[in-house]
Amino acid sequence: MPRLSEVIAALDALWPPERAEGWDAVGTVCGDPDAEIHRVLFAVDPVQDVVDEALKLGADLIVTHHPLYLRGTTTVAAGHFKGRVVHTLIKHDIALHVAHTNADTADPGVSDALAGALDLRVVRPLVPDASDPSGRRGLGRVCELDPPMTLGEFAARAAARLPATSQGIRVAGDLEATVRTVAVSGGSGDSLFDAVRASGADAFLTADLRHHPVSEATQHSPLGLVDAAHWATEWPWCEQAAAQLDEISDRHGWDLRVHVSKTVTDPWSAHHTSPSIDGAPN
């Protein structure tokens, strides 16, 4: 069986830490480099529910997309929920590794997995990585939808194919408008409206869309907006990443057992539809 250091070297080759944004916190959070790794669990969030799932599974390594300590810390005391995660991991010899913005812009990356879940054909990055001569890396993806469908039909496809959450799918725009080209970006995407409009996309699927950017975007152009839950847009990456590690394991004869967490870690727990949306309350 491989040592943790060998598995981390393989993961860093897929998602080099130096390609992460300067504000990001990627890499190995805890773990003994010499420990043998038998079972790996991929998940979006490094929360206690995922750690408990790893315990039941017998995993030696958890790989998450979101960092545990994005803004740093001065304590890992178990009285705090993040400190409790660290204590549980160390007590049970479970390593934690994070691939965040370095996985967002990778080839393939988070948005490739999102496009694949929606059966979209990737054409190019939405925001290309200037350091990539091949033009394949970058943030988001511009995709083609074949055959074309209406915005309402595309939103229904997203609702059916992405993991179910309490939020579901929100849509802004003409539901009967024809969609041929779609821009996608896993995670928060309302900072990308200029790039999306420049791409010529008919629709943009992302997450965490806020009132003011959406209001301005709908006034600016007929671009259709499809807003899914943050967790749901990034979970397909877990399956893609697990398949990548499976292939590496087979190639090296490691015989790793690689799993994808089925735990829903989207923080919203319920959604109630308003009885009427015809106007403001009387």
Short mmCIF file of C-alpha atoms in Angstrom, two decimals:
data_model
loop_
_atom_site.label_atom_id
_atom_site.label_comp_id
_atom_site.label_asym_id
_atom_site.label_seq_id
_atom_site.Cartn_x
_atom_site.Cartn_y
_atom_site.Cartn_z
CA MET A 1 0.00 0.00 0.00
CA PRO A 2 1.22 3.55 -0.68
CA ARG A 3 2.31 5.94 2.03
CA LEU A 4 0.44 9.21 2.53
CA SER A 5 3.39 11.14 1.06
CA GLU A 6 3.09 9.13 -2.17
CA VAL A 7 -0.67 9.70 -2.47
CA ILE A 8 -0.26 13.43 -1.74
CA ALA A 9 2.44 13.68 -4.42
CA ALA A 10 -0.02 12.17 -6.92
CA LEU A 11 -2.79 14.57 -5.84
CA ASP A 12 -0.43 17.55 -6.07
CA ALA A 13 0.40 16.50 -9.63
CA LEU A 14 -3.31 16.68 -10.47
CA TRP A 15 -3.87 19.96 -8.64
CA PRO A 16 -0.53 21.73 -8.06
CA PRO A 17 -0.80 23.81 -4.87
CA GLU A 18 1.13 26.67 -6.48
CA ARG A 19 -1.83 27.23 -8.82
CA ALA A 20 -4.14 28.05 -5.92
CA GLU A 21 -5.14 31.67 -5.36
CA GLY A 22 -2.96 33.59 -2.91
CA TRP A 23 -5.78 33.86 -0.36
CA ASP A 24 -6.51 30.13 -0.46
CA ALA A 25 -5.52 27.43 2.04
CA VAL A 26 -4.82 24.19 0.18
CA GLY A 27 -2.68 21.14 0.86
CA THR A 28 -2.40 18.66 3.71
CA VAL A 29 -4.01 19.78 6.96
CA CYS A 30 -2.99 16.78 9.06
CA GLY A 31 -1.56 13.31 8.58
CA ASP A 32 1.65 11.30 9.01
CA PRO A 33 3.59 11.26 5.71
CA ASP A 34 4.78 7.70 6.45
CA ALA A 35 1.32 6.31 7.24
CA GLU A 36 -0.03 3.64 4.89
CA ILE A 37 -3.17 4.60 2.98
CA HIS A 38 -5.76 1.94 2.19
CA ARG A 39 -9.02 3.84 1.76
CA VAL A 40 -9.75 7.42 0.59
CA LEU A 41 -12.93 9.45 0.89
CA PHE A 42 -13.67 12.48 -1.31
CA ALA A 43 -16.09 15.17 -0.09
CA VAL A 44 -16.88 18.85 -0.59
CA ASP A 45 -16.76 20.01 3.03
CA PRO A 46 -14.44 19.00 5.92
CA VAL A 47 -17.23 18.93 8.51
CA GLN A 48 -17.81 16.52 11.38
CA ASP A 49 -20.48 14.53 9.50
CA VAL A 50 -17.94 13.75 6.77
CA VAL A 51 -15.30 12.80 9.33
CA ASP A 52 -17.81 10.49 11.02
CA GLU A 53 -18.55 8.93 7.63
CA ALA A 54 -14.83 8.37 7.11
CA LEU A 55 -14.62 6.68 10.50
CA LYS A 56 -17.43 4.27 9.66
CA LEU A 57 -15.87 3.59 6.28
CA GLY A 58 -12.41 2.99 7.70
CA ALA A 59 -10.84 5.68 5.53
CA ASP A 60 -7.24 6.73 6.15
CA LEU A 61 -7.46 9.90 4.06
CA ILE A 62 -10.17 12.48 3.37
CA VAL A 63 -9.77 14.77 0.37
CA THR A 64 -12.07 17.80 0.41
CA HIS A 65 -12.65 20.70 -1.92
CA HIS A 66 -13.24 23.30 0.77
CA PRO A 67 -10.50 24.20 3.25
CA LEU A 68 -10.93 23.55 6.96
CA TYR A 69 -9.13 26.75 7.98
CA LEU A 70 -9.46 29.22 5.13
CA ARG A 71 -8.64 32.24 7.27
CA GLY A 72 -6.19 30.61 9.67
CA THR A 73 -6.59 29.98 13.37
CA THR A 74 -4.80 30.29 16.70
CA THR A 75 -6.30 27.15 18.25
CA VAL A 76 -7.40 23.63 17.44
CA ALA A 77 -9.06 23.12 20.83
CA ALA A 78 -11.79 20.48 20.66
CA GLY A 79 -14.28 22.89 22.24
CA HIS A 80 -14.62 24.51 18.80
CA PHE A 81 -16.27 22.55 15.98
CA LYS A 82 -13.25 22.85 13.69
CA GLY A 83 -10.90 21.87 16.49
CA ARG A 84 -13.11 18.85 17.15
CA VAL A 85 -12.63 17.81 13.51
CA VAL A 86 -8.86 18.03 13.91
CA HIS A 87 -8.92 16.06 17.18
CA THR A 88 -11.06 13.32 15.62
CA LEU A 89 -8.81 13.07 12.57
CA ILE A 90 -5.58 12.82 14.58
CA LYS A 91 -7.04 10.47 17.20
CA HIS A 92 -8.07 8.02 14.49
CA ASP A 93 -5.04 8.47 12.19
CA ILE A 94 -7.06 10.00 9.36
CA ALA A 95 -5.28 12.48 7.10
CA LEU A 96 -7.00 15.51 5.54
CA HIS A 97 -5.96 17.06 2.25
CA VAL A 98 -7.55 20.06 0.47
CA ALA A 99 -7.70 20.94 -3.25
CA HIS A 100 -9.69 24.16 -3.71
CA THR A 101 -8.93 26.89 -6.27
CA ASN A 102 -6.12 24.74 -7.68
CA ALA A 103 -8.84 22.19 -8.54
CA ASP A 104 -11.19 24.89 -9.84
CA THR A 105 -8.82 25.86 -12.65
CA ALA A 106 -7.34 22.42 -13.35
CA ASP A 107 -7.75 20.40 -16.55
CA PRO A 108 -10.04 18.67 -15.83
CA GLY A 109 -11.36 20.80 -13.01
CA VAL A 110 -14.47 21.49 -10.97
CA SER A 111 -16.37 23.11 -13.84
CA ASP A 112 -15.56 20.24 -16.21
CA ALA A 113 -17.22 17.89 -13.73
CA LEU A 114 -20.22 20.23 -13.48
CA ALA A 115 -20.51 20.37 -17.28
CA GLY A 116 -20.29 16.58 -17.45
CA ALA A 117 -23.11 16.18 -14.93
CA LEU A 118 -25.29 18.36 -17.17
CA ASP A 119 -24.24 16.58 -20.38
CA LEU A 120 -22.66 19.72 -21.83
CA ARG A 121 -19.79 19.72 -24.31
CA VAL A 122 -16.92 21.83 -23.01
CA VAL A 123 -15.53 24.25 -25.60
CA ARG A 124 -13.05 26.36 -23.62
CA PRO A 125 -12.34 27.94 -20.22
CA LEU A 126 -14.50 30.91 -19.30
CA VAL A 127 -11.51 32.76 -17.82
CA PRO A 128 -8.36 31.16 -19.33
CA ASP A 129 -5.24 30.65 -17.25
CA ALA A 130 -2.63 32.83 -18.95
CA SER A 131 0.13 30.44 -17.84
CA ASP A 132 -1.38 27.50 -19.79
CA PRO A 133 -0.15 27.41 -23.41
CA SER A 134 -2.69 24.72 -24.27
CA GLY A 135 -5.58 27.04 -23.37
CA ARG A 136 -7.39 24.31 -21.42
CA ARG A 137 -6.95 25.45 -17.82
CA GLY A 138 -8.85 28.29 -16.25
CA LEU A 139 -11.88 29.29 -14.22
CA GLY A 140 -15.32 28.15 -15.39
CA ARG A 141 -16.16 26.61 -18.75
CA VAL A 142 -18.01 27.68 -21.89
CA CYS A 143 -20.07 24.79 -23.21
CA GLU A 144 -22.44 23.84 -26.01
CA LEU A 145 -25.86 22.32 -25.49
CA ASP A 146 -26.85 19.85 -28.21
CA PRO A 147 -29.65 19.92 -29.07
CA PRO A 148 -30.65 23.42 -27.94
CA MET A 149 -33.47 23.74 -25.41
CA THR A 150 -35.34 26.49 -23.62
CA LEU A 151 -34.00 28.10 -20.47
CA GLY A 152 -36.81 26.46 -18.51
CA GLU A 153 -35.93 23.03 -19.90
CA PHE A 154 -32.25 23.53 -19.10
CA ALA A 155 -33.07 24.56 -15.54
CA ALA A 156 -35.21 21.42 -15.20
CA ARG A 157 -32.24 19.33 -16.43
CA ALA A 158 -30.03 20.94 -13.79
CA ALA A 159 -32.61 20.16 -11.11
CA ALA A 160 -32.80 16.54 -12.23
CA ARG A 161 -29.06 15.89 -12.63
CA LEU A 162 -27.41 17.81 -9.81
CA PRO A 163 -27.60 16.48 -6.25
CA ALA A 164 -30.89 17.41 -4.58
CA THR A 165 -30.81 20.25 -2.05
CA SER A 166 -33.41 22.26 -0.17
CA GLN A 167 -32.69 25.29 -2.36
CA GLY A 168 -33.27 23.47 -5.62
CA ILE A 169 -32.73 25.60 -8.72
CA ARG A 170 -33.53 29.31 -9.13
CA VAL A 171 -33.89 30.89 -12.56
CA ALA A 172 -33.75 34.48 -13.82
CA GLY A 173 -34.72 35.24 -17.41
CA ASP A 174 -37.17 34.28 -20.11
CA LEU A 175 -38.01 30.61 -19.57
CA GLU A 176 -38.89 30.24 -23.28
CA ALA A 177 -35.59 31.70 -24.54
CA THR A 178 -33.47 29.28 -26.59
CA VAL A 179 -30.23 28.14 -24.98
CA ARG A 180 -27.42 26.88 -27.21
CA THR A 181 -24.31 28.01 -25.34
CA VAL A 182 -23.94 27.70 -21.56
CA ALA A 183 -21.27 29.07 -19.24
CA VAL A 184 -20.79 27.12 -16.00
CA SER A 185 -18.75 27.77 -12.90
CA GLY A 186 -18.86 25.54 -9.84
CA GLY A 187 -19.24 27.48 -6.59
CA SER A 188 -19.80 31.23 -6.26
CA GLY A 189 -19.93 32.83 -9.70
CA ASP A 190 -21.47 36.29 -9.65
CA SER A 191 -18.06 37.93 -10.05
CA LEU A 192 -17.88 36.41 -13.56
CA PHE A 193 -20.77 38.20 -15.28
CA ASP A 194 -18.48 40.30 -17.51
CA ALA A 195 -16.63 37.19 -18.72
CA VAL A 196 -19.92 35.34 -19.27
CA ARG A 197 -21.37 38.14 -21.39
CA ALA A 198 -18.13 38.39 -23.35
CA SER A 199 -18.31 34.64 -24.04
CA GLY A 200 -21.63 35.01 -25.87
CA ALA A 201 -23.32 32.43 -23.65
CA ASP A 202 -27.12 32.25 -23.66
CA ALA A 203 -27.21 31.04 -20.04
CA PHE A 204 -24.97 30.90 -17.00
CA LEU A 205 -25.19 28.16 -14.34
CA THR A 206 -23.40 28.77 -11.07
CA ALA A 207 -24.15 29.22 -7.34
CA ASP A 208 -24.54 31.86 -4.62
CA LEU A 209 -26.03 34.50 -6.90
CA ARG A 210 -26.89 37.67 -4.97
CA HIS A 211 -29.73 40.12 -5.48
CA HIS A 212 -27.87 43.19 -6.77
CA PRO A 213 -25.53 41.45 -9.25
CA VAL A 214 -28.46 39.42 -10.62
CA SER A 215 -30.72 42.46 -10.85
CA GLU A 216 -28.06 44.36 -12.77
CA ALA A 217 -27.29 41.36 -14.99
CA THR A 218 -30.94 40.93 -16.02
CA GLN A 219 -31.11 44.61 -16.96
CA HIS A 220 -27.83 44.46 -18.84
CA SER A 221 -28.65 41.62 -21.27
CA PRO A 222 -31.07 38.73 -21.92
CA LEU A 223 -28.58 36.27 -20.37
CA GLY A 224 -30.46 33.49 -18.56
CA LEU A 225 -29.25 32.74 -15.03
CA VAL A 226 -29.51 29.38 -13.32
CA ASP A 227 -28.58 29.41 -9.63
CA ALA A 228 -27.94 26.07 -7.91
CA ALA A 229 -26.73 25.33 -4.39
CA HIS A 230 -22.98 25.83 -3.91
CA TRP A 231 -22.47 22.28 -2.64
CA ALA A 232 -24.47 20.78 -5.52
CA THR A 233 -22.36 22.50 -8.19
CA GLU A 234 -19.10 21.23 -6.68
CA TRP A 235 -20.07 17.70 -5.62
CA PRO A 236 -19.64 16.28 -9.19
CA TRP A 237 -15.93 17.11 -8.85
CA CYS A 238 -15.69 14.53 -6.06
CA GLU A 239 -16.70 11.77 -8.48
CA GLN A 240 -14.32 13.07 -11.14
CA ALA A 241 -11.43 13.35 -8.64
CA ALA A 242 -12.12 9.87 -7.25
CA ALA A 243 -11.96 8.44 -10.77
CA GLN A 244 -8.64 10.20 -11.33
CA LEU A 245 -7.17 8.73 -8.15
CA ASP A 246 -8.58 5.30 -9.05
CA GLU A 247 -6.69 5.44 -12.35
CA ILE A 248 -3.47 6.45 -10.59
CA SER A 249 -3.92 3.63 -8.07
CA ASP A 250 -4.40 1.08 -10.84
CA ARG A 251 -1.37 2.36 -12.70
CA HIS A 252 0.87 2.08 -9.63
CA GLY A 253 -0.66 -1.13 -8.33
CA TRP A 254 -1.67 0.56 -5.06
CA ASP A 255 -5.02 -1.22 -4.70
CA LEU A 256 -6.59 1.82 -3.02
CA ARG A 257 -10.29 1.80 -2.14
CA VAL A 258 -11.63 5.19 -3.27
CA HIS A 259 -15.06 6.45 -2.22
CA VAL A 260 -17.23 9.55 -2.70
CA SER A 261 -19.16 10.90 0.27
CA LYS A 262 -22.94 10.75 -0.07
CA THR A 263 -23.40 13.02 2.95
CA VAL A 264 -25.28 16.18 1.98
CA THR A 265 -23.33 19.04 3.55
CA ASP A 266 -25.28 21.87 1.95
CA PRO A 267 -26.13 24.02 5.01
CA TRP A 268 -29.73 24.84 4.03
CA SER A 269 -32.20 22.34 5.47
CA ALA A 270 -35.63 23.46 4.23
CA HIS A 271 -37.33 25.52 1.53
CA HIS A 272 -40.87 26.92 1.53
CA THR A 273 -42.34 28.29 -1.69
CA SER A 274 -44.18 31.60 -1.28
CA PRO A 275 -47.96 31.20 -1.76
CA SER A 276 -47.96 33.94 -4.39
CA ILE A 277 -45.30 35.77 -6.38
CA ASP A 278 -47.63 38.09 -8.31
CA GLY A 279 -46.73 41.13 -6.26
CA ALA A 280 -45.74 42.55 -2.90
CA PRO A 281 -47.85 41.82 0.19
CA ASN A 282 -50.87 44.08 0.65
#
